[in-house]
Coordinates of C-alpha atoms in Angstrom, one line a residue:
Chain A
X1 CA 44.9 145.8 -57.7
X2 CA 44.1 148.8 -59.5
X3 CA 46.5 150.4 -62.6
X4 CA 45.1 154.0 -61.3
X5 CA 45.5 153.6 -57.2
X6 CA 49.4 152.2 -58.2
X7 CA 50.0 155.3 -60.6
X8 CA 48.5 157.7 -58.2
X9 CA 50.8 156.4 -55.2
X10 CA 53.9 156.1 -57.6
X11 CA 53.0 160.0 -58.4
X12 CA 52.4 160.7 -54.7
X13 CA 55.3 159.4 -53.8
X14 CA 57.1 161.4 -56.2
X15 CA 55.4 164.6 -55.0
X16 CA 57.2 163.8 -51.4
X17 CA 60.0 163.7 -53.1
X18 CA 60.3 166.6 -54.6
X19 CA 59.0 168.6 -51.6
X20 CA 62.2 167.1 -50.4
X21 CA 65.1 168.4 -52.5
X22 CA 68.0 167.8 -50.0
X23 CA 67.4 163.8 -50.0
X24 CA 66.8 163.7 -53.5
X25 CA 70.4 165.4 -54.1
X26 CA 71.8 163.4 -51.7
X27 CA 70.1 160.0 -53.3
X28 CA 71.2 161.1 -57.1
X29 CA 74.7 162.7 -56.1
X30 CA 76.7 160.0 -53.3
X31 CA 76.8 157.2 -55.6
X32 CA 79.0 159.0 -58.4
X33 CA 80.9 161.0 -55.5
X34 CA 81.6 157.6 -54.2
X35 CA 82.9 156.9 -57.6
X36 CA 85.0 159.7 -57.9
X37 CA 86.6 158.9 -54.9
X38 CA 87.5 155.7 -55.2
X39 CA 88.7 157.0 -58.5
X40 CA 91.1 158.9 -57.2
X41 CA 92.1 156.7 -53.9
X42 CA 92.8 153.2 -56.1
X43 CA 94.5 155.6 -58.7
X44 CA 94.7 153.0 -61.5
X45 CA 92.1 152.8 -64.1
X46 CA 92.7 149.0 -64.1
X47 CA 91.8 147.9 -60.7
X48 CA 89.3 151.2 -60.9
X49 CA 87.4 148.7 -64.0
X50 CA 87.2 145.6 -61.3
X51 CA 85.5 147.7 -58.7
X52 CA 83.2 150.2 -60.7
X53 CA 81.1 147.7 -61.4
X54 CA 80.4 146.6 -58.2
X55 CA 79.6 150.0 -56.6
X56 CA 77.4 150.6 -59.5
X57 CA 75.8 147.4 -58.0
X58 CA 75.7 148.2 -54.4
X59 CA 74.8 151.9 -54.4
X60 CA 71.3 151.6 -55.8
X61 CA 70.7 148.6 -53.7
X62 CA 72.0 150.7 -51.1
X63 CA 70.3 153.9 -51.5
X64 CA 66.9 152.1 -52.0
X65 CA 66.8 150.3 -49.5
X66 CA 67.5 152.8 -47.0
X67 CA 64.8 155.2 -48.1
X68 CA 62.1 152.4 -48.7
X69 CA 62.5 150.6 -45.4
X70 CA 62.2 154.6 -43.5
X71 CA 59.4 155.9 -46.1
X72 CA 57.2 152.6 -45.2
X73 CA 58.4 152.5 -41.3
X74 CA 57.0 156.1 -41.8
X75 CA 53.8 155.5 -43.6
X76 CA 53.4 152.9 -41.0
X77 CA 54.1 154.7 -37.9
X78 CA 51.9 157.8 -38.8
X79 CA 48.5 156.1 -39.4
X80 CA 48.6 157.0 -43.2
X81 CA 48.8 152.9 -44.1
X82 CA 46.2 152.6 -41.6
X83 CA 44.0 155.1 -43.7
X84 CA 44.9 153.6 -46.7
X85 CA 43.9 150.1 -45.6
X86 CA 40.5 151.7 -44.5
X87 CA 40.2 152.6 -48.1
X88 CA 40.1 150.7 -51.5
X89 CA 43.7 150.6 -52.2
X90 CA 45.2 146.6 -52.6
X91 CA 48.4 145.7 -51.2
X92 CA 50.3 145.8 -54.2
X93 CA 49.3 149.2 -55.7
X94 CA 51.3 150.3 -52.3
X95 CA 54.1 148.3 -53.3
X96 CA 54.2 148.6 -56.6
X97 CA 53.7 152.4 -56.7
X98 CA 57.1 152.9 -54.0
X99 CA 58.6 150.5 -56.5
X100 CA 58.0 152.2 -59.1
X101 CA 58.3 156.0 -57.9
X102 CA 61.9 154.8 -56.4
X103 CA 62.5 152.6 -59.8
X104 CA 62.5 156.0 -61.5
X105 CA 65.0 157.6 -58.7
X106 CA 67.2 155.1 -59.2
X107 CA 67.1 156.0 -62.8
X108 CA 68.7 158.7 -62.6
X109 CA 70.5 157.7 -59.6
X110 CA 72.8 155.1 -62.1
X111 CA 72.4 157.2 -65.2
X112 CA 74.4 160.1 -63.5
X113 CA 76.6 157.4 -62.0
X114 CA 77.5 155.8 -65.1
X115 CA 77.8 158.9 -67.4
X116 CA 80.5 160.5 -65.0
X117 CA 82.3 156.8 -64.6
X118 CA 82.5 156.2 -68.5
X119 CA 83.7 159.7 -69.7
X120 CA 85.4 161.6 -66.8
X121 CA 86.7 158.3 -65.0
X122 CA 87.1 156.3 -68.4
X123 CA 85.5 153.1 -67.5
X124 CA 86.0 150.7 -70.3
X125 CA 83.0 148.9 -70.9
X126 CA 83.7 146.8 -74.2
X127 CA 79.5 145.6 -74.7
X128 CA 77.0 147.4 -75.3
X129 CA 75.7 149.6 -71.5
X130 CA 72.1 148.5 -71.4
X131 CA 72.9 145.0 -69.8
X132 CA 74.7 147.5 -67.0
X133 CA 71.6 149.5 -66.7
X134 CA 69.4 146.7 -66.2
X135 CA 71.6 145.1 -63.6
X136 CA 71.4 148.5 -61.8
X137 CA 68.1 149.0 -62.4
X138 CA 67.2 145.7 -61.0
X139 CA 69.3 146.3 -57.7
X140 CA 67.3 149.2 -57.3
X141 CA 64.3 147.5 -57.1
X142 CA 65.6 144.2 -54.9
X143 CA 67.0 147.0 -52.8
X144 CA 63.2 148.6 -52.4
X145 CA 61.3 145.4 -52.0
X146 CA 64.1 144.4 -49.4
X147 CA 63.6 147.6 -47.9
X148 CA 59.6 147.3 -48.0
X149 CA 60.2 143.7 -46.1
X150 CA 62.5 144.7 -43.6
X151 CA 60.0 147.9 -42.1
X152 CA 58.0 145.6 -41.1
X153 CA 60.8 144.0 -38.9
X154 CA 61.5 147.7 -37.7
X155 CA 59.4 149.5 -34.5
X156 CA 61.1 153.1 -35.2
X157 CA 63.9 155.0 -37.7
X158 CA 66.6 153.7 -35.5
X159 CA 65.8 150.5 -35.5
X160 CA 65.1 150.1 -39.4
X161 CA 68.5 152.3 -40.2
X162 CA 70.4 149.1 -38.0
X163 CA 68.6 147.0 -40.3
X164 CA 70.9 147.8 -43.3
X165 CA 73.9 147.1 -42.4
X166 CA 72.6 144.1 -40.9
X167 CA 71.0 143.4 -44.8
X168 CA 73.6 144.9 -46.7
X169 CA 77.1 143.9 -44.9
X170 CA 76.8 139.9 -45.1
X171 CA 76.0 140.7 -48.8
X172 CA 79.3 142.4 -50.1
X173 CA 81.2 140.4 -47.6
X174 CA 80.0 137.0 -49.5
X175 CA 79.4 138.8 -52.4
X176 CA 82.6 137.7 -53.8
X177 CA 84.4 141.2 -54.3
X178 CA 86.9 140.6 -52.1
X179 CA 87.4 136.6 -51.5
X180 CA 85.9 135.1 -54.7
X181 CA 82.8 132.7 -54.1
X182 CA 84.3 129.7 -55.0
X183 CA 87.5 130.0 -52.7
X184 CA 85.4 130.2 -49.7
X185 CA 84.7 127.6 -47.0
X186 CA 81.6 125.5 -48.2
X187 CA 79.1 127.1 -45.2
X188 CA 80.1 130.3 -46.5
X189 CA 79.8 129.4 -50.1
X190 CA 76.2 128.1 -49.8
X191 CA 75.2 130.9 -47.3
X192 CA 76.8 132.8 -50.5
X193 CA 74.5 130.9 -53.2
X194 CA 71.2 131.9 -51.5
X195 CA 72.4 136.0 -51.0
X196 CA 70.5 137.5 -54.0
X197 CA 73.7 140.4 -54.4
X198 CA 75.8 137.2 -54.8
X199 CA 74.5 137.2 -58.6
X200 CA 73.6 140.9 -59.0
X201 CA 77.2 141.5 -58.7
X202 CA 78.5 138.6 -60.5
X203 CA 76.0 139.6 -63.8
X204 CA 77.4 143.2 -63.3
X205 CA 80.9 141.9 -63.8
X206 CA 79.8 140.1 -66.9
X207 CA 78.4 143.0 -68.2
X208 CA 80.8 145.1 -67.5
X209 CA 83.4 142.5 -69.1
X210 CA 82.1 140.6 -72.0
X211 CA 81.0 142.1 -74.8
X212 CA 78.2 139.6 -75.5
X213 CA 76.6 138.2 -72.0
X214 CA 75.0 135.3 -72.7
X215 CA 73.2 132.6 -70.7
X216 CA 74.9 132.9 -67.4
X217 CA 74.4 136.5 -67.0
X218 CA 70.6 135.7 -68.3
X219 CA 70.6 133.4 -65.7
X220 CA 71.6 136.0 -63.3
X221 CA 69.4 138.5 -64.1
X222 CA 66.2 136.1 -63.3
X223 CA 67.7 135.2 -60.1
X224 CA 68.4 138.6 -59.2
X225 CA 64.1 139.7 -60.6
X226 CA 63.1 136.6 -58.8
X227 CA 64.5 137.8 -55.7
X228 CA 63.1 140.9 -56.3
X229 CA 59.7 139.5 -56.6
X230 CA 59.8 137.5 -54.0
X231 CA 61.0 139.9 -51.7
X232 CA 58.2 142.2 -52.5
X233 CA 55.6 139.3 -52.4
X234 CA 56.4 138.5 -48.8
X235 CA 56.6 142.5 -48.0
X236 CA 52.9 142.2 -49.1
X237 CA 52.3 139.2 -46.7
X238 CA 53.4 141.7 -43.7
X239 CA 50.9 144.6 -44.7
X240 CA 47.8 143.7 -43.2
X241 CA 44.3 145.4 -42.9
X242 CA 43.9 144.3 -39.2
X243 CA 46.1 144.7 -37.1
X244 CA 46.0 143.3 -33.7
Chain B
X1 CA 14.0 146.9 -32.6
X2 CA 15.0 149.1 -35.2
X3 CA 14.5 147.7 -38.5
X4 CA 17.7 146.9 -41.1
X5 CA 17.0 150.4 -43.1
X6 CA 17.1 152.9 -40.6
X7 CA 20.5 151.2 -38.6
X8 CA 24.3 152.2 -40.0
X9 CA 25.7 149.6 -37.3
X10 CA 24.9 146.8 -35.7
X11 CA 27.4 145.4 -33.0
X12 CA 26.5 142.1 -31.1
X13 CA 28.9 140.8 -28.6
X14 CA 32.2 142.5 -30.1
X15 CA 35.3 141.4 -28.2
X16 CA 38.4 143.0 -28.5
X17 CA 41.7 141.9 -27.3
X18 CA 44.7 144.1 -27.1
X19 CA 48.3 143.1 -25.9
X20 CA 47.0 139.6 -24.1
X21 CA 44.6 141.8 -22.2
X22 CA 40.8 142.2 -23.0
X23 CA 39.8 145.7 -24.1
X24 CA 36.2 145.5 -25.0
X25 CA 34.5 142.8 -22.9
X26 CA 31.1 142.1 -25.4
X27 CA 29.5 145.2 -27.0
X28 CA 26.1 145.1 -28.1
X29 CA 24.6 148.1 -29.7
X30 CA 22.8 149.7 -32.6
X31 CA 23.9 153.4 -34.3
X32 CA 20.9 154.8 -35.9
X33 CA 20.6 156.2 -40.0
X34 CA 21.4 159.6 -40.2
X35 CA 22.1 160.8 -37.1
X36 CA 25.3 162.0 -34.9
X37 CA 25.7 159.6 -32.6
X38 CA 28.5 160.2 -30.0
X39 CA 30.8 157.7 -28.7
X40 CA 32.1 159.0 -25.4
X41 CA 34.3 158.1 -22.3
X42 CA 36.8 158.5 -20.5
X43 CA 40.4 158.2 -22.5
X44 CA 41.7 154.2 -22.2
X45 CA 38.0 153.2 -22.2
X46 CA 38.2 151.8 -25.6
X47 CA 36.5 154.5 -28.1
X48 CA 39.4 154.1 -30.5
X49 CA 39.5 150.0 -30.5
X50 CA 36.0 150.5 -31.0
X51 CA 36.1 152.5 -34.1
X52 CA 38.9 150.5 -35.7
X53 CA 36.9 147.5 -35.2
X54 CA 33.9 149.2 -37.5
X55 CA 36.4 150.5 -40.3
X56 CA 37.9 147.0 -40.6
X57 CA 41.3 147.6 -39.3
X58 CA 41.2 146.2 -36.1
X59 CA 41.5 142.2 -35.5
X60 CA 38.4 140.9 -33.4
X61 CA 38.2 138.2 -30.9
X62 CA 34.4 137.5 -31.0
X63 CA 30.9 139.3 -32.1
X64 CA 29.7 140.5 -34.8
X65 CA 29.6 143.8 -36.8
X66 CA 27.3 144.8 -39.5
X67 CA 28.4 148.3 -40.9
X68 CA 25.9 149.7 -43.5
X69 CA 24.5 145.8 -44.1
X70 CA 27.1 144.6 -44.4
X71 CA 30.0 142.7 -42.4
X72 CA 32.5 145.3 -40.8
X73 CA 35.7 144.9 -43.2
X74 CA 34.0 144.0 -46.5
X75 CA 36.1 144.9 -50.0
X76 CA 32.6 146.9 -50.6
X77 CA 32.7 148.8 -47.4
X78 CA 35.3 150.9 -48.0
X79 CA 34.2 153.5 -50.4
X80 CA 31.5 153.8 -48.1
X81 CA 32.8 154.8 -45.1
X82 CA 35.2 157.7 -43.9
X83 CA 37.5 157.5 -41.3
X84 CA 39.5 159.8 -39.3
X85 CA 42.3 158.6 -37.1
X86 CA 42.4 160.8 -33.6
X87 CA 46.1 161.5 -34.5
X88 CA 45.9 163.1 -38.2
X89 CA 46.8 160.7 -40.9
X90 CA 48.0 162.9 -43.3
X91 CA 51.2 163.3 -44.9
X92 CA 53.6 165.8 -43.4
X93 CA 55.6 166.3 -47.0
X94 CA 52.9 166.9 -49.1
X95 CA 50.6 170.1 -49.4
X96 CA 46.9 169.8 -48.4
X97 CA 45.9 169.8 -51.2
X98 CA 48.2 167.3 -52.9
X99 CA 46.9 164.7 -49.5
X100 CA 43.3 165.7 -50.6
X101 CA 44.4 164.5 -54.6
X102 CA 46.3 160.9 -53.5
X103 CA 43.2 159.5 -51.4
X104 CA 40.5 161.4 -54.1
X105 CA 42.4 159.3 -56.3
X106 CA 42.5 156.0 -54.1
X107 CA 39.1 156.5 -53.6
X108 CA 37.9 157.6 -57.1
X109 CA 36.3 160.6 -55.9
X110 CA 35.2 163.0 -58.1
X111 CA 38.0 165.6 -59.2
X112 CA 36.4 168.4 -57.4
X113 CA 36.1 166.9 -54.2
X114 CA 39.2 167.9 -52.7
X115 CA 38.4 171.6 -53.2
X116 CA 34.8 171.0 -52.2
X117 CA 35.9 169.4 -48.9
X118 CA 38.5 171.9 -48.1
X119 CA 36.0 174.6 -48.0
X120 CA 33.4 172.5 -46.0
X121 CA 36.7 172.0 -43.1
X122 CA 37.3 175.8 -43.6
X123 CA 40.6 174.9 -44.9
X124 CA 40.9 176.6 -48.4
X125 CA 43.5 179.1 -47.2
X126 CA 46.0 176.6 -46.1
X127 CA 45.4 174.5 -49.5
X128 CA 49.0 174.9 -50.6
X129 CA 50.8 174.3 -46.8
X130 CA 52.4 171.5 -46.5
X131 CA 51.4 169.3 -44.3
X132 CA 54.6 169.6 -41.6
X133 CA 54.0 173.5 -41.1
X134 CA 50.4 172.9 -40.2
X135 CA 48.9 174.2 -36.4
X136 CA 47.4 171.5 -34.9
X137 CA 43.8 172.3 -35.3
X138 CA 44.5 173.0 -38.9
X139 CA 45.8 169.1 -39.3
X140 CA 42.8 167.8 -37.8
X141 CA 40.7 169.5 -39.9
X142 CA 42.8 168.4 -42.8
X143 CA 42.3 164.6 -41.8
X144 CA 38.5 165.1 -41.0
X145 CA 38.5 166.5 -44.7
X146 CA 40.5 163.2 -46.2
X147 CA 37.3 161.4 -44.2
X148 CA 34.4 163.5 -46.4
X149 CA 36.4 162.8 -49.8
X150 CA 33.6 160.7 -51.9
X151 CA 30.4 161.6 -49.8
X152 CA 30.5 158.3 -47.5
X153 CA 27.8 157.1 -46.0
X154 CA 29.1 156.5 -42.6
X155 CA 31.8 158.9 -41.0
X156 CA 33.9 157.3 -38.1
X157 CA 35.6 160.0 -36.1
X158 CA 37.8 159.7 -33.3
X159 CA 37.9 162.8 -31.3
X160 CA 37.9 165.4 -34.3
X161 CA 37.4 168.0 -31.4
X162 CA 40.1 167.4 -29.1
X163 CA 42.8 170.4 -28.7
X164 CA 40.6 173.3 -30.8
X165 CA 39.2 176.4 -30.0
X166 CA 35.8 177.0 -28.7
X167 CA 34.9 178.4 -31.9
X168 CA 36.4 176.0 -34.0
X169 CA 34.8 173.3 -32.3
X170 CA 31.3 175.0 -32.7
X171 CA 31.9 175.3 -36.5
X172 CA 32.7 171.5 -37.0
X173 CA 30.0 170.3 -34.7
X174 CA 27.3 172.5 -37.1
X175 CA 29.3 170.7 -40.3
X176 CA 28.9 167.3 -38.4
X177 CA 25.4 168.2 -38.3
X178 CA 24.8 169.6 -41.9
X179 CA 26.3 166.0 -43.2
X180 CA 23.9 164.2 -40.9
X181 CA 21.0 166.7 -42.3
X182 CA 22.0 165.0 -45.8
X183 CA 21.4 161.8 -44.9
X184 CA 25.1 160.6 -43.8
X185 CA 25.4 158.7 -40.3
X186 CA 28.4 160.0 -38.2
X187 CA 30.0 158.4 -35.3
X188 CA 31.8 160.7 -33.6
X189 CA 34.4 160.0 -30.1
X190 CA 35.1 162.5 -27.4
X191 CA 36.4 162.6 -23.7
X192 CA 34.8 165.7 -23.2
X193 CA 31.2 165.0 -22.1
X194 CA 30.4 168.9 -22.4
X195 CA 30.5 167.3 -26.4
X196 CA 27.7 164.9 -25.6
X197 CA 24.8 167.7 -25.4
X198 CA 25.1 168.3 -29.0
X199 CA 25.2 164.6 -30.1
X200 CA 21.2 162.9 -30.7
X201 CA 22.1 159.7 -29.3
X202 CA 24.8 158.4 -27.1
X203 CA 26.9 155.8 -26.5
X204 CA 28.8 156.2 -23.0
X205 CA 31.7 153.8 -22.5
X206 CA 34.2 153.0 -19.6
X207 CA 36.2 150.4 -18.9
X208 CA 35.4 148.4 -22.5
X209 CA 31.5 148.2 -21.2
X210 CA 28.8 150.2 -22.0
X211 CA 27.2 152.4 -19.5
X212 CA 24.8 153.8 -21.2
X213 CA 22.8 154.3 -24.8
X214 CA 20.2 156.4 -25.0
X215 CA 19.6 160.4 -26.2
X216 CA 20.9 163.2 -24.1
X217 CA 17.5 163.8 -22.6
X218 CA 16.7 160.1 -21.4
X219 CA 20.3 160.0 -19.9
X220 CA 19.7 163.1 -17.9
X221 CA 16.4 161.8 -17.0
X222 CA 17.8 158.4 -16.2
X223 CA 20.1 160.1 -14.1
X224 CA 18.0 162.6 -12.9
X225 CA 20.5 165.3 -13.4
X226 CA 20.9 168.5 -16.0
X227 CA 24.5 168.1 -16.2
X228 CA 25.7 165.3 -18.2
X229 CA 29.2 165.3 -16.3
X230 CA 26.7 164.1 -13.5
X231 CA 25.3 161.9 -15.3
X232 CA 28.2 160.4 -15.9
X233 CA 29.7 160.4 -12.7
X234 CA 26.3 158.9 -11.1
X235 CA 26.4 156.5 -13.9
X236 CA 29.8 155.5 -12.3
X237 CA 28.9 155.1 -9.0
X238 CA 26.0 153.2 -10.1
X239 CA 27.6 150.7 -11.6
X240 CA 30.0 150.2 -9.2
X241 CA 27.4 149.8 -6.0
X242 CA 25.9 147.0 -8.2

């Protein structure tokens, strides 16, 4: 691992980014559109506060997991990973450098999200914002090592594309958003326990609720990085130098 | 026997399996310091297997491979070699330039290399073209440029001719030959055995065997032909009346 290979392939990455314009509009923009529709659909700021939160919890998952899992199936599929493995570049300056390049995107992904939600849409947040930020922030990067996994399950875009719903759907369905956790069946519920968005959308709703999260949402916060970095270990494990 | 010093590779008994199905059936060969040594055959014969295995990207079922003294995949090889995939591995959203900077940077290169090796290619023009609006003959020259970044040693090509212009094709042959003339080894691929005449040694290939090693001359002398289609053809038939 090299601190100058990870910056240079977070910048890179960057660079393809912004040679890109139209998904970089479309990856800062849907999430608060989203918002603002469902703003205007529920029409009550009240059950508009329950939601909020967990959009502002899916989207960057969402939205990074999308563009990792096709950037990698990409880098895979035209023989640039295969010069890269040629070259001096370890495993997780690839990694870390799409996490960290797609980190920043989803920056500003949830700082536009949140700034429309809390003035224009008056989302009451009582606490202070930064444990919200963190939570999203954190999504964002589960959503890219997730995404860095599941390209390696993926043979072209169509394939990897299926893959989210397949990762994503299960998630918010025993998320607890709209049957809460505990009132499920007990398969469900422990299926439930192991789903990483299970507590990224649970610590959102502390955040977003109590004024002073304290060790639960802590607790969820490390379960959410943990995922995170065990998700991105095991994408490591599938990039390999030789390949058969 | 050529002594350690003046061979880039040493191959004994490499076999290769692809898809449940053996794909290079024991290779044993030697690619001299220096030199441009061609790799040729017909296409499906191998070449690229071939080359993967002496980057380091391609898993091996048996043999061994000593690239530049060392074993083929080693953490130490890998500034020293260059390698150019047949289908250019560059990418398509970033200029040429900005490709050229990433691997510079990957490879700790020197900060002018990526101009130096754009002119070298003859690609300077095209510098700030991204990558996706590139003719074809210009993205090949823009991987075999990504391959020069950091002066390697050893320059694994896979068909950096294939699809270009006569011209074109003369001009890369005499860069192939100026690197050689400064003391780098390339290996370079074709299907096109009109390519062999301007290689100093080859290696002839078909079916995952070798059919022949040996210098343009000795194979048309071998052969007793001036044409090294011919030779290849009689090579062929040769092998298969034994």
């Amino acid at each position: 691992m090299s601190l100058v290979i990870t910056l240079a392939t977070a910048r890179r990455i960057l660079t393809q980014l912004r040679h890109d314009r139209r998904t970089v509009a479309l990856m800062v923009l849907v999430p608060t559109l989203v918002m603002i529709l469902l703003y205007y659909v529920i029409d009550d700021e009240r059950t508009f506060g329950r939601f909020a939160p967990v959009l502002l919890c899916v989207f960057p998952f969402l939205v990074m997991f999308l563009v990792t899992s096709i950037a990698t199936l990409r880098e895979r599929t035209s023989g640039t990973l295969e010069r890269l493995m040629a070259m001096p570049l370890g495993r997780l300056d690839l990694l870390l450098g799409y996490g960290l390049a797609f980190g920043l995107a989803a920056c500003a992904q949830v700082a536009l999200a949140l700034a429309v939600s809390l003035t224009w849409l008056g989302l009451d947040v009582p606490g202070p914002l930064w444990p919200l930020v963190l939570v999203a922030l954190l999504d964002a990067l589960l959503g890219t090592a997730l995404g860095l996994l599941c390209s390696a399950f993926a043979r072209t875009e169509f394939q990897a594309v299926q893959l989210m719903p397949v990762v994503m759907i299960p998630q918010v369905l025993l998320g607890g958003i709209l049957v809460p956790r505990a009132r499920m069946t007990p398969v469900l519920e422990w299926v439930s326990d192991v789903l990483p968005m299970s507590y990224a959308i649970e610590a959102m709703a502390r955040a977003c609720a109590d004024p002073d999260p304290g060790g639960e949402f802590w607790r969820d916060v490390a379960l959410v990085a943990g995922s995170a970095v065990l998700a991105l270990l095991l994408g490591a494990a599938t990039l390999r130098r030789r390949t058969p | 026997m050529m002594n350690f010093a003046d061979t880039a590779v040493a191959v004994r008994g490499l076999r290769v399996s692809r898809g449940g199905a053996e794909v290079l059936h024991g290779l044993t060969f030697e690619v001299p310091r220096g030199q441009v040594t061609g790799l040729l055959g017909p296409s499906g014969c191998g070449k690229t297997t071939l080359m993967r295995a002496l980057v380091g990207v391609q898993v091996v079922s048996g043999g061994e491979v000593t690239v530049l003294g060392e074993p083929a995949g080693s953490a130490g090889l890998r500034r020293r070699i260059g390698y150019s995939t047949q289908s250019p591995a560059v990418y398509r959203d970033l200029t040429v330039l900005e490709n050229l900077r990433y691997f510079a940077a990957v490879l700790g290169a020197p900060k002018d290399d990526p101009e130096r090796v754009l002119t070298e290619v003859g690609l300077a023009d095209a510098a700030h073209q991204l990558g996706a609006t590139l003719s074809g003959g210009q993205l090949n020259r823009a991987g075999l440029a990504v391959a020069m970044l950091g002066r390697p040693e050893l320059l694994v090509l896979d068909e950096p001719t294939v699809g270009l212009d006569p011209v074109l094709r003369q001009e890369l042959w005499a860069l192939f030959h100026r690197l050689a003339g400064r003391g780098a080894t390339l290996l370079v691929s074709s299907h096109v055995m009109d390519e062999a005449a301007r290689c100093e040694r080859l290696i002839v290939l078909r079916q995952g065997e070798i059919l022949a090693d040996d210098t343009p001359d000795g194979l048309r002398e071998a052969t007793r032909t001036s044409d090294l289609e011919e030779a290849f053809l009689r090579l062929v038939a040769e092998r298969a009346a034994a």
